[in-house]
Coordinates of C-alpha atoms in Angstrom, one line a residue:
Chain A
X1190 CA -3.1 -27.7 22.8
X1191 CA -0.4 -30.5 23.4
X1192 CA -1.1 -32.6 26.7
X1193 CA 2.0 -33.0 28.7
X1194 CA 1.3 -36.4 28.9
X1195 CA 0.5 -37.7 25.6
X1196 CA 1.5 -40.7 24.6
X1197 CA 4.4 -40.5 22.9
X1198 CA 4.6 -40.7 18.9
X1199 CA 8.1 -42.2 19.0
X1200 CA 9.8 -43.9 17.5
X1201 CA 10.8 -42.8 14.5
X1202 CA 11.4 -45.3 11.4
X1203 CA 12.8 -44.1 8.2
X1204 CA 12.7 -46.6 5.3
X1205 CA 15.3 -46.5 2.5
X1206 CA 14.9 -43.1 2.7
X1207 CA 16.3 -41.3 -0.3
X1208 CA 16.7 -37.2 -1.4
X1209 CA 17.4 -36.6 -4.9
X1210 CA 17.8 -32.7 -6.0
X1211 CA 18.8 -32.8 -9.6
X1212 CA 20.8 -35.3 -10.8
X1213 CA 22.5 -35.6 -7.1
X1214 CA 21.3 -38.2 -4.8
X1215 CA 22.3 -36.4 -1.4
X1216 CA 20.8 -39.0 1.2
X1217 CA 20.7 -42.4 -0.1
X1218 CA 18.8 -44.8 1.5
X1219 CA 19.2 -43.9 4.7
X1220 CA 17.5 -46.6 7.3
X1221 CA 17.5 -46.3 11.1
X1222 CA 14.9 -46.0 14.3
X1223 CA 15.0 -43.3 16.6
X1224 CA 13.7 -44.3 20.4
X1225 CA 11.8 -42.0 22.3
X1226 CA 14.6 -41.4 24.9
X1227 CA 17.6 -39.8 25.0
X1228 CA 19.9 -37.6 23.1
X1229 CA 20.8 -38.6 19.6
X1230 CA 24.0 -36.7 18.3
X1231 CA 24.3 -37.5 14.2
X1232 CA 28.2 -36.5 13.2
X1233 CA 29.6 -36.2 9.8
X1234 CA 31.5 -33.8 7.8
X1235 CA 30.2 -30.5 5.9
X1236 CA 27.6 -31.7 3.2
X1237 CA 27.4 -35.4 4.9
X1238 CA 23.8 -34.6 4.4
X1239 CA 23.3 -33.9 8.6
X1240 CA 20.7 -30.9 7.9
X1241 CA 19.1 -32.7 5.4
X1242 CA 18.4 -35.6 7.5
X1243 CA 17.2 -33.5 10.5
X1244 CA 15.0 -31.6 8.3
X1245 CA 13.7 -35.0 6.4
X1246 CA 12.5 -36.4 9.9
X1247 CA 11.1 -33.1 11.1
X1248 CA 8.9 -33.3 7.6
X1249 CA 9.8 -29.6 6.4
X1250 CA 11.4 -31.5 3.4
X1251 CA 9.6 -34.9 1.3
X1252 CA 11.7 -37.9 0.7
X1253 CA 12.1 -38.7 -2.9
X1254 CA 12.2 -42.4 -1.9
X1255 CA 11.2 -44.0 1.1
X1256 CA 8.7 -44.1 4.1
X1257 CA 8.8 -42.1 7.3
X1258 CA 7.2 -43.7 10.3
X1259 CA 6.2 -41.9 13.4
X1260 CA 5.1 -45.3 15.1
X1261 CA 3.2 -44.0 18.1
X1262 CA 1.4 -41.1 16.5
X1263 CA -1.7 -43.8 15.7
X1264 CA -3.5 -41.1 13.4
X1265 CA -2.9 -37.8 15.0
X1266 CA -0.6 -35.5 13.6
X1267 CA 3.1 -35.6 14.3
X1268 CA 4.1 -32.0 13.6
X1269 CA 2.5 -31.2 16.4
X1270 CA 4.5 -32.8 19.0
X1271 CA 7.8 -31.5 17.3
X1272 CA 10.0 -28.5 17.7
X1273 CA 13.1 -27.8 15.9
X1274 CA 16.0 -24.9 16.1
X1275 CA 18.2 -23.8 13.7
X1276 CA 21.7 -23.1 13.1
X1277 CA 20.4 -19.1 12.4
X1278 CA 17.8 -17.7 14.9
X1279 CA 14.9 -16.6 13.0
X1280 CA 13.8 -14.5 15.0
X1281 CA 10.3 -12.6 14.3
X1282 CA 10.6 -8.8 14.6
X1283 CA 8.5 -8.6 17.6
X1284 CA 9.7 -8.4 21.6
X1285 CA 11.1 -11.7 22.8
X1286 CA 7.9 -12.7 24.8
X1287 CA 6.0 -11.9 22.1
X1288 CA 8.3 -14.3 19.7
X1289 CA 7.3 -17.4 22.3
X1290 CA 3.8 -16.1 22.7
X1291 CA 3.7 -16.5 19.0
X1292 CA 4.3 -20.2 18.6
X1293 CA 2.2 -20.9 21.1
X1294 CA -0.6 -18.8 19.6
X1295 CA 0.1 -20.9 16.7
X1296 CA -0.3 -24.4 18.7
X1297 CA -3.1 -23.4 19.9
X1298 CA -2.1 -23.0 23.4
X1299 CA -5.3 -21.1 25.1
X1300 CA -4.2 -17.8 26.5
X1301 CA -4.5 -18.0 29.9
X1302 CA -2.2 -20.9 29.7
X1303 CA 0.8 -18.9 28.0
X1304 CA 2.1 -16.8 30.7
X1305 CA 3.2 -19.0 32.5
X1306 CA 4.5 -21.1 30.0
X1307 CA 6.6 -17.6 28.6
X1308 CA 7.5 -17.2 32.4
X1309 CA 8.8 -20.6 32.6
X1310 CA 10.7 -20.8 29.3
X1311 CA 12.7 -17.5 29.5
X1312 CA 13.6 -18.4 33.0
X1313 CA 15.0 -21.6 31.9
X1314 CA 17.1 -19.8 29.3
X1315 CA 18.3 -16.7 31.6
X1316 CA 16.2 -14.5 29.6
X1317 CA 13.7 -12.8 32.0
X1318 CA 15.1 -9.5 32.1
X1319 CA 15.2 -9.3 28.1
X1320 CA 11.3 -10.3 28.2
X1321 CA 9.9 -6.9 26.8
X1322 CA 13.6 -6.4 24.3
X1323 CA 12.9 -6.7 20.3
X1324 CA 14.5 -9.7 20.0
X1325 CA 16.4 -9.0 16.9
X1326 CA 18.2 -6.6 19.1
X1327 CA 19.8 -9.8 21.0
X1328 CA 22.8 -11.1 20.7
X1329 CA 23.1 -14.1 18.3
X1330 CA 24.2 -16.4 21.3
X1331 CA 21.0 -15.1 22.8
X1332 CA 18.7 -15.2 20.2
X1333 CA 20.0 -18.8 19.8
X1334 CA 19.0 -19.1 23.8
X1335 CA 15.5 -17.5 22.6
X1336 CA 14.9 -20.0 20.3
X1337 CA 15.8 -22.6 22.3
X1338 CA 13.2 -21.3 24.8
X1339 CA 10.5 -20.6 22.6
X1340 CA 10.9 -25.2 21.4
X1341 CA 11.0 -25.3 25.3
X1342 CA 7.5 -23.4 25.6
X1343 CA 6.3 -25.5 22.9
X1344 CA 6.9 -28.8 25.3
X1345 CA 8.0 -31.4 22.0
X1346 CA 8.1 -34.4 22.4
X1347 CA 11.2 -34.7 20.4
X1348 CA 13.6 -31.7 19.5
X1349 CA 15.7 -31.5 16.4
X1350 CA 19.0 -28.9 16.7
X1351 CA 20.6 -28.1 13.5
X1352 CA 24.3 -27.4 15.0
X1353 CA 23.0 -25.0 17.3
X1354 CA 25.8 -23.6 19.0
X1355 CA 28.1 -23.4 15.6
X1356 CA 29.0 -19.6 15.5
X1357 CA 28.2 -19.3 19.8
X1358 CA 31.2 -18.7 22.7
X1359 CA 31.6 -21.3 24.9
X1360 CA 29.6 -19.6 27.5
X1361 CA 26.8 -18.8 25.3
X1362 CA 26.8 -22.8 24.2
X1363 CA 27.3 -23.9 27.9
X1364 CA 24.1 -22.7 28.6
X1365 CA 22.6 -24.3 25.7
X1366 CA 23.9 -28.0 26.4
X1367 CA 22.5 -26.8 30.1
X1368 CA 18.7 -26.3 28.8
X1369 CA 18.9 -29.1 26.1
X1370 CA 19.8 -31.9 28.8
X1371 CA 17.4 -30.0 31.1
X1372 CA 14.5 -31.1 28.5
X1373 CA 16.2 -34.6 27.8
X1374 CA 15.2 -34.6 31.7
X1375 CA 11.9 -33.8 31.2
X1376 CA 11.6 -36.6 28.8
X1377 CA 12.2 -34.6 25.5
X1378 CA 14.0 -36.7 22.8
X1379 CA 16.9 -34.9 21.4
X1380 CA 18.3 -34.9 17.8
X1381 CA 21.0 -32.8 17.2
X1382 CA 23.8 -32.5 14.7
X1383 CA 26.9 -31.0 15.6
X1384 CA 30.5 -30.7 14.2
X1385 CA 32.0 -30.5 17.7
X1386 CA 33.3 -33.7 18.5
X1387 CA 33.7 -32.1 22.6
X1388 CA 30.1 -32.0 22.8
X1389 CA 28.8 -35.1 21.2
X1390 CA 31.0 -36.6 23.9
X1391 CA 29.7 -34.4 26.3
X1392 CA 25.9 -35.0 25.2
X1393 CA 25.3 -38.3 23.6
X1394 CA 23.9 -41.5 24.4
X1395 CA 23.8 -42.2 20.9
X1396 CA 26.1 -41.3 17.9
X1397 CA 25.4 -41.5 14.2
X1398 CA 27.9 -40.9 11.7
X1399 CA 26.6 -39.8 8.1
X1400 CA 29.0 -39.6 5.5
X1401 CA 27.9 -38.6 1.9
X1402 CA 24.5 -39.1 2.6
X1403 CA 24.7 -42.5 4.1
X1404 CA 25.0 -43.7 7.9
X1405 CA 28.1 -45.4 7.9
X1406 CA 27.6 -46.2 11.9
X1407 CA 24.9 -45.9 14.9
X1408 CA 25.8 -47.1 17.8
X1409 CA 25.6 -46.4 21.9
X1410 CA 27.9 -43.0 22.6
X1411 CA 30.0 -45.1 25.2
X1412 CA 31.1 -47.6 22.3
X1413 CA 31.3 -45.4 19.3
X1414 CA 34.0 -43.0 21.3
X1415 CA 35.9 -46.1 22.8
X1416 CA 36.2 -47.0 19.2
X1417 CA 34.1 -46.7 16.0
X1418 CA 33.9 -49.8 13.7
X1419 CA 33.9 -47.8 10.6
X1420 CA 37.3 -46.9 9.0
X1421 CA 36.2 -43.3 8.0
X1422 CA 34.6 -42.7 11.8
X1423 CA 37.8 -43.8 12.8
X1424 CA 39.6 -41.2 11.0
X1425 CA 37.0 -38.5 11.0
X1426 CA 37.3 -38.7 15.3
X1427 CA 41.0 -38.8 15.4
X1428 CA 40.8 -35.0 13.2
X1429 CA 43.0 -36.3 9.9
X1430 CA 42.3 -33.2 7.9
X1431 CA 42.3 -35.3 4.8
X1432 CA 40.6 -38.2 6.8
X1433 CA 38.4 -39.3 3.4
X1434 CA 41.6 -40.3 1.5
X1435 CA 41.1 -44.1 2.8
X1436 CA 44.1 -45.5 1.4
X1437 CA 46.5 -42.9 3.1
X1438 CA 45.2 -43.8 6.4
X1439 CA 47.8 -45.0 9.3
X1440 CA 46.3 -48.4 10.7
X1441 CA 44.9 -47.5 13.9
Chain B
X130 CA 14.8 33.5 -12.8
X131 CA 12.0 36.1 -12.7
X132 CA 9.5 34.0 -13.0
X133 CA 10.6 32.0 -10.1
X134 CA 11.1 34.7 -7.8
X135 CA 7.7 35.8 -8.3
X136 CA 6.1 31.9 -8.2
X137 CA 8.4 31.4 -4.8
X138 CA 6.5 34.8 -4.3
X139 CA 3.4 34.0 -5.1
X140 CA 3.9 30.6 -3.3
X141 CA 4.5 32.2 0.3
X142 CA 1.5 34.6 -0.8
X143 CA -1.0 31.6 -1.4
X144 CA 0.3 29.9 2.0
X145 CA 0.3 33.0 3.8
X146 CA -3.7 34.4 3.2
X147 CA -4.5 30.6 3.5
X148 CA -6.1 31.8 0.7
X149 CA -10.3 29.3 0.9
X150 CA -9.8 28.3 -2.8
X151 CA -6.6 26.7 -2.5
X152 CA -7.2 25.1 1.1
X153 CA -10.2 23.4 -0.8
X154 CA -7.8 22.4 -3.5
X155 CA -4.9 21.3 -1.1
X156 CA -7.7 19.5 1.2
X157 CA -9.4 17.8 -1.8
X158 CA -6.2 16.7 -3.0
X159 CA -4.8 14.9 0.0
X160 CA -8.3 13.2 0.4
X161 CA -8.8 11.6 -3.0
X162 CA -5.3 11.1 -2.8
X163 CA -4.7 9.1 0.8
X164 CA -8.4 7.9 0.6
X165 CA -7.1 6.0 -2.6
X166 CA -3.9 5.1 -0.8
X167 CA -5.6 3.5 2.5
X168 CA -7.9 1.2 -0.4
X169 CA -5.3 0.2 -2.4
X170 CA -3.1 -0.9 0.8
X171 CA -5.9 -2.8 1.7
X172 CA -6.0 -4.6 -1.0
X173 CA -2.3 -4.3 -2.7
X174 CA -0.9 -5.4 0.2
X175 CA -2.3 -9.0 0.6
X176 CA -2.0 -9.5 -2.6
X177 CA 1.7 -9.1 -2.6
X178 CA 2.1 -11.6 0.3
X179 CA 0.7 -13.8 -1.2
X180 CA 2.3 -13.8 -4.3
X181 CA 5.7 -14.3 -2.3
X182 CA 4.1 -16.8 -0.6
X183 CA 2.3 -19.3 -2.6
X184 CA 3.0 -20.9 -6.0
X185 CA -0.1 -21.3 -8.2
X186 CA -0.3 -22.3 -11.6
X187 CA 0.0 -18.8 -14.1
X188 CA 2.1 -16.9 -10.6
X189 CA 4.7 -16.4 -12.9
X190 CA 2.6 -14.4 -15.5
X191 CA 0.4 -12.9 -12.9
X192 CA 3.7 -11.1 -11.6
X193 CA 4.8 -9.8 -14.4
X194 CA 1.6 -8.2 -15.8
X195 CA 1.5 -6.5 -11.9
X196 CA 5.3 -5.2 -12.4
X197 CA 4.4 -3.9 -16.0
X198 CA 1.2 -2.2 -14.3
X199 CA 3.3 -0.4 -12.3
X200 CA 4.1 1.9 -15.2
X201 CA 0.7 2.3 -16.3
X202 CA 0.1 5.7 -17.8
X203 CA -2.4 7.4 -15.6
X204 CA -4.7 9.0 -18.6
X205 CA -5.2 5.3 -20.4
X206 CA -6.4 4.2 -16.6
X207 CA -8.5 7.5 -16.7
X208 CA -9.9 6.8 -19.9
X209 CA -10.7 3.5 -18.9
X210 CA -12.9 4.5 -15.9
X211 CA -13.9 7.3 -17.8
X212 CA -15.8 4.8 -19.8
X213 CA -17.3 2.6 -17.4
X214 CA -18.7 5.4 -15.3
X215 CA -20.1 7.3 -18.4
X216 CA -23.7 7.7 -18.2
X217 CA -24.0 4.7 -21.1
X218 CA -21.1 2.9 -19.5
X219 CA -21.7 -0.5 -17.5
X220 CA -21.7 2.1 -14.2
X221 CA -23.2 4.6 -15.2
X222 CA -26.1 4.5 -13.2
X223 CA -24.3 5.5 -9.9
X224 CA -23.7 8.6 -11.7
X225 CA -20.3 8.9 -10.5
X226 CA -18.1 10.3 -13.4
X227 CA -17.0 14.1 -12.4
X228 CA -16.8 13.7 -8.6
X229 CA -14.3 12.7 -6.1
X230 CA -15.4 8.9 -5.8
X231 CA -14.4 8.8 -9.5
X232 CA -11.0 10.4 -8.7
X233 CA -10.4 7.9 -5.9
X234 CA -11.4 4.7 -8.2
X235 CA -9.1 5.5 -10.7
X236 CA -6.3 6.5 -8.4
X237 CA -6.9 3.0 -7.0
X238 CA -6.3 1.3 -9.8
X239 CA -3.4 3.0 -10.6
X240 CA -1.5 2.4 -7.7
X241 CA -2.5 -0.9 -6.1
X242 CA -0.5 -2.9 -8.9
X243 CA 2.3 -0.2 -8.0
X244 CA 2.3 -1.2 -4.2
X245 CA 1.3 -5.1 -4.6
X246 CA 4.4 -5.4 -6.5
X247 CA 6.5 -3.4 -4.7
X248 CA 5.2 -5.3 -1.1
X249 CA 6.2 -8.7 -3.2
X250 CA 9.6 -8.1 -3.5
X251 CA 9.5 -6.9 0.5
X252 CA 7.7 -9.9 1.5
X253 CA 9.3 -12.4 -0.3
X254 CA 12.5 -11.3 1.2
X255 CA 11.1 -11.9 4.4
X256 CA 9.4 -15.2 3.3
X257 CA 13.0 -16.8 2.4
X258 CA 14.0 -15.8 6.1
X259 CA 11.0 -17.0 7.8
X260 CA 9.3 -19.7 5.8
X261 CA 11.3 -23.0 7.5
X262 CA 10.9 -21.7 11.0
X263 CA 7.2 -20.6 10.7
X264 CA 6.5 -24.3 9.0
X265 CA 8.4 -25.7 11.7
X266 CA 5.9 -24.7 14.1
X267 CA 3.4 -25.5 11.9
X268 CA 1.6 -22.1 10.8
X269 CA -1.2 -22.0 8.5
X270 CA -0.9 -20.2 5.2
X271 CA -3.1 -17.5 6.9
X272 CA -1.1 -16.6 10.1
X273 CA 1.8 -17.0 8.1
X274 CA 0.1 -13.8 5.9
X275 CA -0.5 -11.8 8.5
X276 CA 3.0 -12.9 10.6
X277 CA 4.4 -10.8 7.0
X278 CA 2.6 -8.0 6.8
X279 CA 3.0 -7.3 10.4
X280 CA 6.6 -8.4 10.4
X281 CA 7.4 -6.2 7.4
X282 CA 5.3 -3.3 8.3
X283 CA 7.9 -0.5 8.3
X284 CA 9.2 -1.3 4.6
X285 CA 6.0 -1.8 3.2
X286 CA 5.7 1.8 4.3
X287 CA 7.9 2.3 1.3
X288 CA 5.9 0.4 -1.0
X289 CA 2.8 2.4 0.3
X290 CA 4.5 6.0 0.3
X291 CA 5.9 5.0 -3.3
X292 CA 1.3 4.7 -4.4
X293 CA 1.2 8.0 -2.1
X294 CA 3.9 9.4 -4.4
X295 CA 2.3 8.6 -7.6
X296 CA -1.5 9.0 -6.3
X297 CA -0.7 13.2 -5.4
X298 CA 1.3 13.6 -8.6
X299 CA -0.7 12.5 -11.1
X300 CA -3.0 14.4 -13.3
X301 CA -4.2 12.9 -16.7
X302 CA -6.3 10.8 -14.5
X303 CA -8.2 12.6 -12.5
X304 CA -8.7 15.5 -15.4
X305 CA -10.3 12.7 -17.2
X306 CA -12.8 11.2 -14.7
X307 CA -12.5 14.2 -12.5
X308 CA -13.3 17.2 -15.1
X309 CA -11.4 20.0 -12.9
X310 CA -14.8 21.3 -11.7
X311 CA -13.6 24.0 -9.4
X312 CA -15.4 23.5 -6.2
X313 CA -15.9 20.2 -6.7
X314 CA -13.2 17.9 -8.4
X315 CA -10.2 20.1 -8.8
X316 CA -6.8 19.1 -7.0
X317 CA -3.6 20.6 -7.0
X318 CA -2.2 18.9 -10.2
X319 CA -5.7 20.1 -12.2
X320 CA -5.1 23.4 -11.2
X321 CA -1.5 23.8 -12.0
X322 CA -2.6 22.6 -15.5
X323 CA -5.1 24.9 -16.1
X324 CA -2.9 28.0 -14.8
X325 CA -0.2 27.1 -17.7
X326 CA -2.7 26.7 -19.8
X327 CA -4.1 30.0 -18.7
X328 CA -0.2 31.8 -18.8
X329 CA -0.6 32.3 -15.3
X330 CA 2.9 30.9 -14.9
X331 CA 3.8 32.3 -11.6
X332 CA 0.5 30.8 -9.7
X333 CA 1.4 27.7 -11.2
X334 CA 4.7 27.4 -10.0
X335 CA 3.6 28.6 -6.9
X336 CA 0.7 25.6 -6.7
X337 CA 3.6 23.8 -7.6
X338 CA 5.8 24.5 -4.6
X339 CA 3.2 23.6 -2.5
X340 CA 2.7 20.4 -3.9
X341 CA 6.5 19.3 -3.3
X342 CA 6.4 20.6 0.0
X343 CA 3.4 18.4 1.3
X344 CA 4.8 15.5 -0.7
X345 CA 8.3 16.0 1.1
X346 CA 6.4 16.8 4.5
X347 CA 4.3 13.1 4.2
X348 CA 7.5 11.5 3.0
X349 CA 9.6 13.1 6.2
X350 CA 6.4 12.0 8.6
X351 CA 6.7 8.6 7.5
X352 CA 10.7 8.4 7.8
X353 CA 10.9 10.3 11.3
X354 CA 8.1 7.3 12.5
X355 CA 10.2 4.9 10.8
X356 CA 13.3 6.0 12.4
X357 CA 12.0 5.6 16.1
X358 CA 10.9 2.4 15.4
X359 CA 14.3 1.4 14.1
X360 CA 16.0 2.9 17.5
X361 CA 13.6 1.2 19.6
X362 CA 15.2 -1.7 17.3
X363 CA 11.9 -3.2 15.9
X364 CA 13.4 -3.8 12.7

């Protein structure tokens, strides 16, 4: 069982990290810290590597090169204090209470404890009245609200979201800004990629752009919409379609 | 076409005195058949979640021995437990060749391979869907297991019905380790064989009918359970 007030085991270093599949190097030596507040929005174009990178730090995929540094966890074990959700739902074929109850169950989370905890989550998410539904049954934008509840259950101490509201309406994806900066409240650090350039602005204290694998910029939200310093981040946030084509590029 | 008018005769005949000799047979039938069933979900089952779900070293050869088990031809099985429960065989002090516990064993190791295979293919299906989330919040390998099995209950139903199947239709092997001792180890499928052999064609046939019936009434119990689950949107 995760203490609500554990210390924290940010922040996160990553060292040269590299990922090789093959003969394709798809995130090269990719070096940055992650600070235990806030919401962190990485940006980038399809196959920028912004899955990969999520998924690196959240340990479900090894580095090929390169150290990952969880710099407060002094010997306990990080995965613990993590939750992540997908770009799918997946969604266990069991009643939506019974899908939270689950990953509790599985962070050890005694049982007299998890009531409330289920209570409190699918509240947070507008999903009471579907408590006792099979949640496969759900609509994706609420299966997507499910498994945003069932991380919130889970209290991490830092959340990764793989472009969660990709294929959601914009109701369905209001909602889930609403509970993600509901955690950020509660002290949860966020990590999220997204393709939606409306709600990194609307989310992010801190932008990082990845382009073929690399971070090309990292910088406060505030300054990297204002302007971005890097030619390509430049492009990529004023929409050129062919924005990669350097040398066709207007002067700003 | 005379012959099967008078087996479909015969067949309503036999069903209709509830004749004791063929309620024995029917009865011993289904027991050896979905006691042998129950043991080799029990143990085919695990067995093909964890194939799906962890790589070992010789995985790769391990699966496809169990898929060419699944066409195992039921007398070589019978022949083979024929010999170890012999009297001089390595178990032949339990003294268990020509009874039902015979017919079960060998029943069981004809379809377990049949249903661990068949529950691979289900769970590793299930295993692509699952496996990031259920590492992301960090199950062990054995809740992961059961998470599966539970998870994919309903189609491994097919895997089990497909060893029910095969368990109530076969014959060479449990007229080898069985003996067709009426009273004692005869089944459906022994008798039918022994009334061709005999020419008595139509009682046969009739036995026959029977047979497919209860095989079509299992396979219609499962699927109408199956089907409520479904609309109560389980799967």
């Amino acid at each position: 069982m995760i203490q609500a007030d554990a210390p924290t085991i940010l922040p996160l270093e990553l060292k040269d990290v590299s990922l090789q599949a093959g003969q394709h190097r798809l995130i090269k030596d990719v070096s940055c810290t992650l600070d235990a507040k806030d919401v962190t929005i990485i940006i980038g174009p399809n196959g920028a590597g912004k899955s990969l990178l999520l998924r690196l730090c959240h340990g479900l995929l090894t580095p090929s090169a390169g150290a990952i540094h969880w710099h407060g966890a002094n010997g306990r074990d990080p995965s613990l204090y993590q939750a992540m959700v997908f770009q799918r739902p997946v969604m266990l074929r069991r009643s939506v209470r019974a899908n939270i109850d689950f990953a509790l169950s599985l962070r050890k989370v005694p049982r007299r404890l998890r009531h409330n905890l289920i209570e409190e989550a699918l509240h947070r998410a507008g999903l009471n009245r579907f408590a006792k539904t099979p949640a496969r049954v759900l609509s994706f934008g609420e299966q997507q609200r499910l498994a945003l509840a069932r991380s919130w259950a889970l209290r991490p101490q830092i959340l990764f979201l793989d472009e969660p509201t990709a294929s959601i309406d914009p109701a369905a994806t209001h909602v889930i800004e609403e509970v993600i900066m509901a955690m950020r409240k509660e002290g949860t650090k966020i990590v999220m990629c997204t393709h939606d350039l409306g709600q990194a602005r609307r989310l992010a204290d801190e932008v990082i752009f990845l382009h073929r694998g690399r971070i090309l910029e990292k910088s406060g939200a505030a300054e990297f919409f204002a302007g971005p310093k890097n030619d390509l981040a430049q492009a990529f946030l004023r929409g050129e379609l062919l924005w990669w084509h350097r040398r066709e590029l207007t002067p700003p | 076409m005379t012959d099967f008018g008078a087996a479909i005769s015969t067949a309503f005949a036999l069903v209709a005195h509830l004749d004791r000799d063929l309620s024995e047979v029917v009865l011993l039938s289904l027991k050896v058949s979905i006691s042998a069933v129950l043991i080799a979900s029990v143990i085919g089952l695990p067995i093909g979640a964890a194939l799906a779900l962890f790589r070992f070293p010789g995985r790769t050869i391990f699966i496809v021995v169990l898929n060419a088990f699944m066409g195992l031809p039921p007398v070589v099985i019978g022949l083979i437990v024929y010999l170890l429960l012999s009297r001089a065989g390595p178990f032949g002090v339990f003294g268990l060749l020509f009874t039902p516990t015979a017919m079960i064993i060998a029943q069981v190791l004809l379809i377990t391979p049949l249903i661990a295979a068949l529950a691979r293919q289900v769970m590793e299906t299930l295993w692509l869907e699952y496996e990031e989330q259920l590492r992301s919040l960090g199950t062990t390998p054995l809740r992961a297991l059961g998470a599966l099995l539970w998870d994919g209950r309903f189609s491994l139903m097919t895997a089990v019905l497909a060893g029910f199947g095969r368990a109530i239709a076969e014959v060479g092997a449990v007229m080898i380790v069985g003996g067709n001792i009426d009273h004692v180890t005869r089944v459906m499928t022994t008798s039918i064989a022994l009334e061709v052999s005999k020419g008595n064609l139509a009682l046969a046939l009739g036995l026959g009918i029977i047979l497919v019936v209860l095989s079509v009434l299992v396979n219609g119990m499962v699927y109408f359970l199956r089907g409520n689950q479904r609309q109560g949107g389980t799967l």
